[in-house]
mmCIF file of C-alpha atoms in Angstrom:
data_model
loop_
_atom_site.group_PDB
_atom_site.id
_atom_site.type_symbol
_atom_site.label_atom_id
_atom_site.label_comp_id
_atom_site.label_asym_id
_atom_site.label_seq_id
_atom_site.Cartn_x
_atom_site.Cartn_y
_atom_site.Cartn_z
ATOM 1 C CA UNK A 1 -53.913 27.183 4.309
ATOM 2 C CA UNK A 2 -56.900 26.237 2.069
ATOM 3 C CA UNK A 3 -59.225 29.132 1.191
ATOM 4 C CA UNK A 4 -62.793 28.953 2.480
ATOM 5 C CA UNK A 5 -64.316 27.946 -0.428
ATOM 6 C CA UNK A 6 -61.784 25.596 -1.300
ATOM 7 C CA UNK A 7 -61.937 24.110 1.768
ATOM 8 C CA UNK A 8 -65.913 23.690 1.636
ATOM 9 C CA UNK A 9 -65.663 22.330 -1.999
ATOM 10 C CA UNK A 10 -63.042 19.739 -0.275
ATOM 11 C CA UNK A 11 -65.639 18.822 2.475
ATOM 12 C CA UNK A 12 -68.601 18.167 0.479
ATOM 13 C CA UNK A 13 -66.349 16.138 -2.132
ATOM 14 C CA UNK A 14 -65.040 14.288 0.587
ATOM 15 C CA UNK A 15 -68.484 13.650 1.762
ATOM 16 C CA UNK A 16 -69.914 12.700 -1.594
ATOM 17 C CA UNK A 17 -67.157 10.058 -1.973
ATOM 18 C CA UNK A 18 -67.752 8.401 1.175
ATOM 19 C CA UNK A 19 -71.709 8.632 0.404
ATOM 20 C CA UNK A 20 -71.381 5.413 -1.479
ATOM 21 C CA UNK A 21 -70.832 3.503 0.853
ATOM 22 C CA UNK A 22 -72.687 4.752 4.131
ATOM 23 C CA UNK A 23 -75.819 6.527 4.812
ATOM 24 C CA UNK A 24 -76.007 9.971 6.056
ATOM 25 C CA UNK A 25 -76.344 10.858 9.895
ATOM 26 C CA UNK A 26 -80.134 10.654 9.201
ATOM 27 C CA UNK A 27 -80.567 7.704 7.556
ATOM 28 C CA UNK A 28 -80.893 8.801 4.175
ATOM 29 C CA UNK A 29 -78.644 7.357 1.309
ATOM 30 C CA UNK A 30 -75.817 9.941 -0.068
ATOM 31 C CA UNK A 31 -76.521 10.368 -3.726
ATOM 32 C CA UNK A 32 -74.136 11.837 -6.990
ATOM 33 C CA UNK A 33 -75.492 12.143 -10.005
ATOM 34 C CA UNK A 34 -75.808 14.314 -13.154
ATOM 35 C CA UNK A 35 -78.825 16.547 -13.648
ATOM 36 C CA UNK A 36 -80.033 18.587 -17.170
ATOM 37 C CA UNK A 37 -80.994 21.826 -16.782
ATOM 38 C CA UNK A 38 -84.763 22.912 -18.424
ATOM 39 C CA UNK A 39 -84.006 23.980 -22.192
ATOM 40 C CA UNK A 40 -87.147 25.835 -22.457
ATOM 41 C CA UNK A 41 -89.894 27.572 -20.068
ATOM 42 C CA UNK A 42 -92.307 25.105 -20.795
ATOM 43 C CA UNK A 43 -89.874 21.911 -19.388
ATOM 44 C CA UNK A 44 -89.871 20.922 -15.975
ATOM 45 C CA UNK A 45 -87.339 21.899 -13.652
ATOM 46 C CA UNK A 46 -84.834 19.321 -12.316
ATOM 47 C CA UNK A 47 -85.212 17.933 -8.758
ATOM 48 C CA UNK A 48 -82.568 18.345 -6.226
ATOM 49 C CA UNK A 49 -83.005 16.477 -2.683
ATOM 50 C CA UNK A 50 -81.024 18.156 0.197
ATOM 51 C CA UNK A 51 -81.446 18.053 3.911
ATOM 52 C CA UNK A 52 -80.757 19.319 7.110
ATOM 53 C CA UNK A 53 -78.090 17.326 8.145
ATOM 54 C CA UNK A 54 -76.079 16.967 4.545
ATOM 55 C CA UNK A 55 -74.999 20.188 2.221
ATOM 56 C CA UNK A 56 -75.432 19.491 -1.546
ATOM 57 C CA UNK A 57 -72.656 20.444 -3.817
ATOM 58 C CA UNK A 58 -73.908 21.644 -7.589
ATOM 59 C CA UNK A 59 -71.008 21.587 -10.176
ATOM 60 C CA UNK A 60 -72.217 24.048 -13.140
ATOM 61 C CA UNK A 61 -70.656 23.532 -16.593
ATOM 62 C CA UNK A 62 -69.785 27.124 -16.995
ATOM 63 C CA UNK A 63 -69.323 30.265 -15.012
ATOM 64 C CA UNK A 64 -72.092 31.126 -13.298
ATOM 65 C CA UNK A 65 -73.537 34.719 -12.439
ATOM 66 C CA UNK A 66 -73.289 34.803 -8.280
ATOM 67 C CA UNK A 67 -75.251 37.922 -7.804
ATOM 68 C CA UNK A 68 -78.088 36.452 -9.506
ATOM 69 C CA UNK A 69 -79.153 33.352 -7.643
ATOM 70 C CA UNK A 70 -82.199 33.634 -6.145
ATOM 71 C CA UNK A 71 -83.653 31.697 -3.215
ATOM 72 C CA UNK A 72 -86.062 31.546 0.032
ATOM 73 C CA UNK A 73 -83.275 32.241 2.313
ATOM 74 C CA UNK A 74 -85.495 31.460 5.199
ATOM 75 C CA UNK A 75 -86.028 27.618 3.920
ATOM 76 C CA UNK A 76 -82.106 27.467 1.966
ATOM 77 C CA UNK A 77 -79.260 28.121 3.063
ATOM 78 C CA UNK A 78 -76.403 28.930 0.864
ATOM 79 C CA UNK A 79 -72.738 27.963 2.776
ATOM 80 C CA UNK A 80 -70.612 28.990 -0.475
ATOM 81 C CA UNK A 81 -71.147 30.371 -4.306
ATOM 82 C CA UNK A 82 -68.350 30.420 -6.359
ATOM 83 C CA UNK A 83 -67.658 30.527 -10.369
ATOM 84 C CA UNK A 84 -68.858 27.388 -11.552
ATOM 85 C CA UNK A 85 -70.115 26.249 -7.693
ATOM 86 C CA UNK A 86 -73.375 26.318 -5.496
ATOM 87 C CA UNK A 87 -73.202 24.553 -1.971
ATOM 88 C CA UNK A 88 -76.688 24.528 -0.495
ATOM 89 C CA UNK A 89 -78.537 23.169 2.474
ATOM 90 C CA UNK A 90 -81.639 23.115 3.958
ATOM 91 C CA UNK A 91 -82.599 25.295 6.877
ATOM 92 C CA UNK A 92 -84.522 22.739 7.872
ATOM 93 C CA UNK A 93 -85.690 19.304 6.593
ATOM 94 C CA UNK A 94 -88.728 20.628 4.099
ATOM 95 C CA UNK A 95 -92.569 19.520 4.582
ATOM 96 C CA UNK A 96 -93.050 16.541 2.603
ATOM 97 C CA UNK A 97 -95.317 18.873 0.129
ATOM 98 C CA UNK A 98 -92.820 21.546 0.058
ATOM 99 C CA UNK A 99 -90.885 22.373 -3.007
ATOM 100 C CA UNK A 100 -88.392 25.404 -3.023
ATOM 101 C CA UNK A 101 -87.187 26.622 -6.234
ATOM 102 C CA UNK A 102 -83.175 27.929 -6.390
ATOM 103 C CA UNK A 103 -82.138 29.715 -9.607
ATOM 104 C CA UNK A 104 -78.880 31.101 -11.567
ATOM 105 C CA UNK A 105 -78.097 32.883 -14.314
ATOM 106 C CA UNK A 106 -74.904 31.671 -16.945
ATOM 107 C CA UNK A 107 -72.908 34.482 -17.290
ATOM 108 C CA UNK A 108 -72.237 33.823 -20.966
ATOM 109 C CA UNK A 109 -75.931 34.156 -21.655
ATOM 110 C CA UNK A 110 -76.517 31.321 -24.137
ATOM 111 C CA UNK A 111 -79.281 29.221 -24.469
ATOM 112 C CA UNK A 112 -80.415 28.069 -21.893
ATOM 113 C CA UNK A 113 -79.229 31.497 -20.194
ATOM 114 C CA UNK A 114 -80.401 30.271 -16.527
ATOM 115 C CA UNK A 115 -80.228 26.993 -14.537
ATOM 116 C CA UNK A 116 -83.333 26.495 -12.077
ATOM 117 C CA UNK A 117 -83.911 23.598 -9.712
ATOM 118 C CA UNK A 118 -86.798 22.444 -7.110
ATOM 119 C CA UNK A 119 -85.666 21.370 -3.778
ATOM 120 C CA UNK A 120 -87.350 19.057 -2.263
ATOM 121 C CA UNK A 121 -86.672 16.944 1.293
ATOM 122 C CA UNK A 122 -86.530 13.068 0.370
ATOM 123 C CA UNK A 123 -86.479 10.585 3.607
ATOM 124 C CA UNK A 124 -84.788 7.651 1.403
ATOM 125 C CA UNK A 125 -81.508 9.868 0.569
ATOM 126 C CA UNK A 126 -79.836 13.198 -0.339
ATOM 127 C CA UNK A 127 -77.913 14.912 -3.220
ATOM 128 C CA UNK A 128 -74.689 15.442 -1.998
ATOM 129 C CA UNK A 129 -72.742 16.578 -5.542
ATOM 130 C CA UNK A 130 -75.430 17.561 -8.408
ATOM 131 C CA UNK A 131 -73.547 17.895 -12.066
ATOM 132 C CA UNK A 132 -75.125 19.636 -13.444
ATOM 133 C CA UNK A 133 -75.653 19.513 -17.628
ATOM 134 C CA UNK A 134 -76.550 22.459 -20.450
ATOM 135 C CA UNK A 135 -78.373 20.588 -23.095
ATOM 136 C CA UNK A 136 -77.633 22.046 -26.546
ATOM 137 C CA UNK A 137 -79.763 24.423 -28.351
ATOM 138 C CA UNK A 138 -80.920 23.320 -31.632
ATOM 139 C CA UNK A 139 -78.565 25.083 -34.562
ATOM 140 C CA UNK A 140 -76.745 27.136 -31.784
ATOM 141 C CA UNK A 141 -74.495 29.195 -34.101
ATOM 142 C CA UNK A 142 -77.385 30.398 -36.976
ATOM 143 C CA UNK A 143 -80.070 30.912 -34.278
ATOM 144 C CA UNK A 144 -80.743 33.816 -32.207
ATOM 145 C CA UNK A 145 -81.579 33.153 -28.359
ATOM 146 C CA UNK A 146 -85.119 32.437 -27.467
ATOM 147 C CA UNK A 147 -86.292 34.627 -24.657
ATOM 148 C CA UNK A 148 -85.749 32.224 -21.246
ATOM 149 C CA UNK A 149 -88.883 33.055 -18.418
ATOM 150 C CA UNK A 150 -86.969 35.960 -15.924
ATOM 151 C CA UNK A 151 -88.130 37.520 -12.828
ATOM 152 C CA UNK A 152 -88.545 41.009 -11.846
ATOM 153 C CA UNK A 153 -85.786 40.156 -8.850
ATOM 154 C CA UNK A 154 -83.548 38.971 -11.294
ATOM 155 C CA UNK A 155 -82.989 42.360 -12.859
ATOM 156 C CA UNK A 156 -81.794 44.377 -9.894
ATOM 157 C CA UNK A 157 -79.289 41.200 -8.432
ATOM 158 C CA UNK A 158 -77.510 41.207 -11.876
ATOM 159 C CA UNK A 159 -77.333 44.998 -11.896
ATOM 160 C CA UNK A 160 -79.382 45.545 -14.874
ATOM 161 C CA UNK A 161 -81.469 48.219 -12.894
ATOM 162 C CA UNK A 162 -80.540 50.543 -10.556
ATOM 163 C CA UNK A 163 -81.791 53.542 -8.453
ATOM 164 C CA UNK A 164 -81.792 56.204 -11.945
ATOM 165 C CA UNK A 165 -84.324 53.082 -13.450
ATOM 166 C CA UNK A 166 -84.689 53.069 -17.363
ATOM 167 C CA UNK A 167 -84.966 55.146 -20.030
ATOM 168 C CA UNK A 168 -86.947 54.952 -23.064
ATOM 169 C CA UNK A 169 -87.835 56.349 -26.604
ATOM 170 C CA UNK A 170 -90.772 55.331 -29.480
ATOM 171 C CA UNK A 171 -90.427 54.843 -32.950
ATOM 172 C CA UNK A 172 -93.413 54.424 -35.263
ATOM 173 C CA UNK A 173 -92.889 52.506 -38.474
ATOM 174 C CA UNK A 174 -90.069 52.670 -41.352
ATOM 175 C CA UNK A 175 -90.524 52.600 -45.068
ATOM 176 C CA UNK A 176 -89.445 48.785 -46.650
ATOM 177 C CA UNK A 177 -86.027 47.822 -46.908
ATOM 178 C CA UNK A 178 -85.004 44.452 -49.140
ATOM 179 C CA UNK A 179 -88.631 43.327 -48.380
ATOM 180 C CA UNK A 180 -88.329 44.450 -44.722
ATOM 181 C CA UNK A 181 -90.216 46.439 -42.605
ATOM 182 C CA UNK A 182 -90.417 47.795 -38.920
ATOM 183 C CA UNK A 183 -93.634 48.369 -37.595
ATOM 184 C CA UNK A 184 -92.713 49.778 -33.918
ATOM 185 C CA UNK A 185 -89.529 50.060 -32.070
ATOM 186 C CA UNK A 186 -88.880 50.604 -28.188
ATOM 187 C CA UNK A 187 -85.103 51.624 -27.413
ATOM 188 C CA UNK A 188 -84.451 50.725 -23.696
ATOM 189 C CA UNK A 189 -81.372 52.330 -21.991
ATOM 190 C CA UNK A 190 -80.722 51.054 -18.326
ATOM 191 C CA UNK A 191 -77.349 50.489 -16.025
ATOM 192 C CA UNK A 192 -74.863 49.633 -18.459
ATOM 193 C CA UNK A 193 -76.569 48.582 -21.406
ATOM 194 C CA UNK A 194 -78.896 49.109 -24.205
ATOM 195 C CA UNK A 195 -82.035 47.398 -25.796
ATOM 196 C CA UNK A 196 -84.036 47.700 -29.176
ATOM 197 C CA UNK A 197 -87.092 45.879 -28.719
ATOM 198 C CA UNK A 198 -88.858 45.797 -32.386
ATOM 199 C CA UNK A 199 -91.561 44.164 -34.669
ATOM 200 C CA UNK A 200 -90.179 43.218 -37.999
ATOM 201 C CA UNK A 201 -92.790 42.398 -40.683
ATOM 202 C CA UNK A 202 -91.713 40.676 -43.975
ATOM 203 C CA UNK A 203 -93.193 41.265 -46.665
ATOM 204 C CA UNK A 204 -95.763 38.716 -48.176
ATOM 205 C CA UNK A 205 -94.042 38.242 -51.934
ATOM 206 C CA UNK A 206 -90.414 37.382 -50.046
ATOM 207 C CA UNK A 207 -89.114 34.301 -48.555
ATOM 208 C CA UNK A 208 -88.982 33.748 -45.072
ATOM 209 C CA UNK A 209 -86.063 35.478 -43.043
ATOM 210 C CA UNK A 210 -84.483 34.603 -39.896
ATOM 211 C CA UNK A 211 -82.454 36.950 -37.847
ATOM 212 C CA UNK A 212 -79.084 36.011 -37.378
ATOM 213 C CA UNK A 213 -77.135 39.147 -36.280
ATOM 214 C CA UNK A 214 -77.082 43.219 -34.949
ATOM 215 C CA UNK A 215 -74.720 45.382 -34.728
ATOM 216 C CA UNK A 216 -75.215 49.296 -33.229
ATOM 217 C CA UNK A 217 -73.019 51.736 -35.320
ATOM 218 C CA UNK A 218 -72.124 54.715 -33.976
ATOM 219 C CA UNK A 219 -70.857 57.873 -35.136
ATOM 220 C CA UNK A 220 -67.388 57.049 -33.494
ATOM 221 C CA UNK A 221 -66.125 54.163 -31.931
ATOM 222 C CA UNK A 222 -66.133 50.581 -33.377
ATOM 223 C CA UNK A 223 -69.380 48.468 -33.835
ATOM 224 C CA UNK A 224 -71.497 46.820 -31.543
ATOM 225 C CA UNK A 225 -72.300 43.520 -31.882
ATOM 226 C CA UNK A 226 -75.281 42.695 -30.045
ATOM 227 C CA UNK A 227 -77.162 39.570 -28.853
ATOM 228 C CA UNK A 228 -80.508 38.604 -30.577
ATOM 229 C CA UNK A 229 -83.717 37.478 -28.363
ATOM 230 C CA UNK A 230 -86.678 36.215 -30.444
ATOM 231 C CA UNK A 231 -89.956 35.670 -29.230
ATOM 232 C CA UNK A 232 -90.331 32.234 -31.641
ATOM 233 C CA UNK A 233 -88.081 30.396 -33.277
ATOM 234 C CA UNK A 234 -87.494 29.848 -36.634
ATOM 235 C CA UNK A 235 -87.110 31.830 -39.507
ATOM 236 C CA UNK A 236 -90.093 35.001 -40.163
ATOM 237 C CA UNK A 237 -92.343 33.184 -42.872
ATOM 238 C CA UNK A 238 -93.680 35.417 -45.669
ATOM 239 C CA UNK A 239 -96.569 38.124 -44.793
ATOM 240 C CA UNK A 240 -96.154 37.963 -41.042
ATOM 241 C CA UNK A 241 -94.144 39.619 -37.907
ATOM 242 C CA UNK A 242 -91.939 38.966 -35.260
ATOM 243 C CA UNK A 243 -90.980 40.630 -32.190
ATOM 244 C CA UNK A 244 -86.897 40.699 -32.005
ATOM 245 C CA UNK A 245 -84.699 42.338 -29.425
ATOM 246 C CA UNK A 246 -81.332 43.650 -29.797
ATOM 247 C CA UNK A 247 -78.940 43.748 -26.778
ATOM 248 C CA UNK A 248 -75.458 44.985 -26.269
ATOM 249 C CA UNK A 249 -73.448 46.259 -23.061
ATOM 250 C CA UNK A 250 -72.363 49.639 -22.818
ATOM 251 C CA UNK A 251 -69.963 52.040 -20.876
ATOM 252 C CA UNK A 252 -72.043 54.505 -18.342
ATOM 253 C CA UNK A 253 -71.957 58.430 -20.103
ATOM 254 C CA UNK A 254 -73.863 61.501 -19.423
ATOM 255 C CA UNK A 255 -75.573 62.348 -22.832
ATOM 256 C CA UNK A 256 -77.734 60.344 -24.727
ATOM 257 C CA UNK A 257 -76.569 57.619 -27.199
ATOM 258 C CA UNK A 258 -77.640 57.380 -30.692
ATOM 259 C CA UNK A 259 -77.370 54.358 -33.211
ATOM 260 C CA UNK A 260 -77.632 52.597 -36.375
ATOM 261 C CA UNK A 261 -79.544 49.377 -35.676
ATOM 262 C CA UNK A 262 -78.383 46.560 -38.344
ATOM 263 C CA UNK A 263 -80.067 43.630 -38.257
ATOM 264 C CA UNK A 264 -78.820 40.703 -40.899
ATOM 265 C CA UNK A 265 -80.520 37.781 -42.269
ATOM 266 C CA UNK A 266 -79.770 34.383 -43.144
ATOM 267 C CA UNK A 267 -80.330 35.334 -46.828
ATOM 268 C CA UNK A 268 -78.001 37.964 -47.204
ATOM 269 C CA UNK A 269 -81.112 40.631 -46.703
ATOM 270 C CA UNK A 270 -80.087 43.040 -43.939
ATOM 271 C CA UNK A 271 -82.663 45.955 -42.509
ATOM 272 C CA UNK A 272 -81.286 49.007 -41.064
ATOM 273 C CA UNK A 273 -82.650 51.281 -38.926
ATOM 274 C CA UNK A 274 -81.199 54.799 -38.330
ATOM 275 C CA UNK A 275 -81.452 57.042 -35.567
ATOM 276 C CA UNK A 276 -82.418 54.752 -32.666
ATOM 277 C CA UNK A 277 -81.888 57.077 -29.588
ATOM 278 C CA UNK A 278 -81.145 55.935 -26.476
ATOM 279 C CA UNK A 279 -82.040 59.066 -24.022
ATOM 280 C CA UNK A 280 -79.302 59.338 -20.913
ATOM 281 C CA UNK A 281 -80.662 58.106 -17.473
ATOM 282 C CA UNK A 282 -82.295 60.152 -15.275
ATOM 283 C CA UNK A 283 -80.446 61.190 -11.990
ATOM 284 C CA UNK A 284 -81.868 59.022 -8.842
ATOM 285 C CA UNK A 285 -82.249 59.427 -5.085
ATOM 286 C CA UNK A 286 -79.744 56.889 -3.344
ATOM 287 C CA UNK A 287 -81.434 57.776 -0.134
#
């Protein structure tokens, strides 16, 4: 016996390979065709049309994070989400000026770390299988990640926040290091993992330096590597600053965690900062 979600994935394939040929129950002509995701905040977001009558299978090109997609679940209805899978459909046909937005993070969280769509209500046809496409970032393995445009929602559905919230300490700045200085540093500590958020200033007779890796080193325990957010691309010309996160995952503990920030440049210089505390959560009220 076929699974649920097999069995829906069946349906709407079956009904996007008979689309070709006939129109839908309400007239409207059964579409398939590939869509590209937004690379940056600043692109516009794809267009999906879906419809009452017809759900709208979207194929992703890698797993996707299910407890992040967001949606009006009073205009969209979601019949299944699986790992790589989305079938949506509308509650009800949409206003002819009404656009709905549906959202997902990737759970490998590269560039572009979330796929967003408008959904709209066409009366000439409907999506029935959307494939959907990651365009490449630009020099994907020397880069770091440029920050994508979150929500406050989409903390709490991926788990990032929880009832004891988020921790944080202040450093002021460091002495130079190989032309390298740090002018502020938050450390963020919240459900399972840690953040650095920093301003690195290079120094005005160096070349420019781009970020390429971190790693937290603890007292015990192996590195961490963690994943680099930038604010701007490109490499951190002479004389000026940059805002640069560090992220890494970490097991839940009861005491507070204290590392070695490394961060290494594409020029061999590498600035380290010691004694970045990350102070244990404070207990919450489930109730």
């Amino acid at each position: 016996m076929l699974q649920p979600f097999r069995l829906a994935l069946a349906l709407a394939l079956a009904w996007g390979t008979v689309a070709h040929a006939e129109p839908s129950p309400g007239g409207r002509v059964r579409r398939e065709r590939p869509v590209t995701v937004a690379g940056t905040a600043g692109e516009p977001l794809p267009v999906v049309h879906i419809a009452q009558d017809s759900p709208t299978l979207l194929l992703f090109p890698a797993p996707i994070q299910r407890k992040s997609l967001t949606f009006d679940a009073s205009r969209i209805r979601v019949l299944d989400a699986g790992e790589r899978s989305v079938i949506v459909q509308a509650v009800s046909d949409l206003r002819k000026d009404e656009q709905q937005e549906m959202g997902v993070f990737f759970v490998d969280g590269r560039a572009p770390a979330r796929a967003a769509f408008v959904l709209v209500t066409d009366p000439a046809e409907v999506d029935t299988r959307i494939d959907v496409q990651r365009p490449e970032a630009p020099n994907t393995a020397c880069q770091p990640i440029q920050a994508p445009a979150p929500k406050p929602e989409d903390f709490v559905l991926l788990g990032y926040v929880d009832n004891e919230g988020v921790t944080t300490s202040i450093s002021q700045g460091q002495r130079p290091m190989q032309g390298l200085a740090l002018e502020w540093l938050t450390a963020f500590r919240g459900a399972g993992w840690i953040l650095a958020d920093m301003k690195i200033v290079n120094h005005s007779n160096q070349s420019a330096w781009s970020p390429q890796d971190a790693m937290f080193l603890g007292r015990v325990g192996v590195p961490l590597r963690a994943r680099l957010v930038t604010t701007k691309p490109g490499p951190i010309a002479p004389g000026e600053g940059r805002r640069v996160l560090a992220v890494v995952e970490v097991p839940k503990t009861e005491a507070d965690l204290i590392f070695t920030l490394e961060v290494r440049g594409d020029d061999g210089r590498r600035f380290t900062i010691p004694g970045v505390r990350f102070p244990m959560p404070t207990a919450g009220d489930a109730r």
